[in-house]
């Protein structure tokens, strides 16, 4: 059919299938890629929101055939980075733009709201944006942005009044992120936004079995289907066909066996995604089911089936022994013995696991360019070279819609790269959300038996742990996750006697890897819960109990490492007034139907890891500015701001004179992942080392520009390094120096429990935090808020269950409906070894949240939940058990 549409002020004649979808028309026909797709066009995410005839609509569920004469506005129709709309200014200035994937949809939803209601309340904003999901912000700064936009639009304030002077102070000032305006204007290109002419679209066949042999794969029918270029199996991959992160156990495509539900088995390439998906259904795989190992307990049982012929089911065993725990337990005045379990969870970045690959050049010398969501481009490049057997390759990081650990390992790029090589064509792989869940790693479930003891005065004397970590089907970086948990086992406290054992075990569950915090959130949940149980047993207030047991400089952690700075007591003092207020309010407002409670959770999180190192270079440009060359991924946390502001401060340059080259393997050096909250400390540090060398050369040669240095015969480019001098834990005692610096937090949860339904509502979270000097206050607080929102999801709702978790509804994604008030109390104890006194904060923010919420539930209703998440059915059942006892 033929119809007329006005898109961003331009009237167009469109000949279309009436069932065509508006999102496709905008993205594929007009290349307006500001509108994004996250959910599988189920209307669940709002990333595709545009305005049609003045109303915010989800373009993925809007048929073009109904739009004759419609007036459509996309985010590109509002403004450009050179001339932004007031709402785009507001999102940037409020610090609402992290990864930015949700932001175009949020901005369009905000515009539709503000056009009809110029001064909306918080509740009205939350209602208007209830269909728009964000994983990064916890929604606080989104609401702030809409309110700020209202002020701009009502003429009460000008954006110019809020933009900091780019020539002014750099540290401690919220200069706009370099990427914020392009993201707010829809011009920042995420992988699926990149147009690749002539590209094949691929889709994968995934195993429906958790454990089975592959007897045969029949591709005949699929290969004959319309538009299909071919079907690829493991036999077509010329390299090792293995993703070798630490252990070469995970195939790109399964060879003779599948080990979890979702394991990829074959790939179809076709002219369109619809054709590829249709052909996937026609690939016939003959499976022979095998016994399924569904838990670590089953995996370590005698005679358990081996998940991998080459490796034992127990991947790693790490004891930790300090002092004499047996004696201390025998002599203790009070002991609690507990058994906790945490769930398998999805990191739930909003952007699917998209990647693309194409060749530059001809023949066997052509360079394969892989574009994707990597947070460790050099490591992933090496893995892809080995897996595919294609040496001449480079990796380019597109803008990335959040990651939270999911991209520590290669997800879809192995398939994409192998398909590009096999079919010798450009290839795009835009997996569905469910496929993305299949392809990506998960947060490891921990099974934790914990015994904790103290003396009569409430001083902790001993702890004993037996930890089983469910590694799932493949060992991506399970070793690191488990060891990080052991390195931080005593958390914020002085516990002189420790007897712990941690084991990492293969099962037929989804494979685990990094997930924000990566290990410590699980163990902190157990320890901080047990701390409250013990405090109650002794009869000491939970805050007082924590103060009494804090570690002090000069004392040792459970690793035996002596700590220098340890500002946890100061955080206890900082949060105390809020704690007292919250307790008084909870007691006053609690009713039998709606019980209110208050809980604390603490944490000490190590930055980087043993043996960590970083290399970042800087070059003096001909205008006196500098270019920073470093593989420093920024999937949304603000590493671009961190590098720019540290460099501008160190060089005394205006911010526009600092340029970043951080997203390609072509002109950077291997630099480690955007993980372990390490980039501020490690990459900031190596960049400052490089700047130190450059400044010395400039002083020596009296140079102010790159040209001056060249004329003096001196290099213009300098490579900086930073090395973590601490080593690994002793494999038999778990003793050893583990971190150079730690970030500390104490969180306060205020909850309301519906005693009829078991439903828990978080009323407010407060976080007292110390991560050294703050470089960018809005980014810093944004990390805390987003992490607490994620932590509440971990505590109350989220879980990945294969077969059941298929989309954002079944995942129970956080939304404006679940949003809550947050407050951050910042202390800035400079870290002598940090970058200008700073260290990272991105993960600590979640570590203390779940225990704070679970302790608050216990405070409200006297019920302890030992198995995350604390869903209404579990809370209700526990209340029932409590009632039965009385
Ligand atoms: S892509 Fe439209 S609502 Fe998710
Ligand atoms: S900024 Fe909202 S999903 Fe990342």
Coordinates of C-alpha atoms and ligand atoms in Angstrom, one line a residue, residues 21 23 35-49 57-62 101 131-133 350 433 808, ligand 1:
X21 CA 6.6 -2.3 11.5
X23 CA 10.7 0.5 13.8
X35 CA 15.1 4.2 18.1
X36 CA 16.6 1.0 19.5
X37 CA 15.4 -2.5 20.0
X38 CA 16.0 -4.5 23.2
X39 CA 13.0 -6.8 23.8
X40 CA 11.8 -9.1 21.1
X41 CA 9.3 -6.5 19.9
X42 CA 7.0 -7.4 22.7
X43 CA 6.5 -3.8 23.9
X44 CA 8.5 -4.5 27.0
X45 CA 11.5 -2.1 26.9
X46 CA 10.5 1.2 25.4
X47 CA 13.9 1.6 23.7
X48 CA 12.0 2.0 20.4
X49 CA 9.8 4.9 21.6
X57 CA 4.4 5.0 21.0
X58 CA 6.5 1.9 20.9
X59 CA 7.5 1.7 17.3
X60 CA 8.2 -2.1 17.5
X61 CA 4.5 -2.8 17.9
X62 CA 3.1 -0.1 15.6
X101 CA 20.9 2.7 24.9
X131 CA 7.2 1.3 29.8
X132 CA 10.8 2.6 29.3
X133 CA 13.4 0.4 30.9
X350 CA 19.5 -3.6 27.6
X433 CA 16.8 -11.4 23.5
X808 CA 12.2 -8.7 30.3
Ligands
LIG1 S1 11.8 -2.9 21.2 FE1 9.9 -1.9 21.3 S2 9.3 -2.1 23.3 FE2 11.1 -3.2 23.2

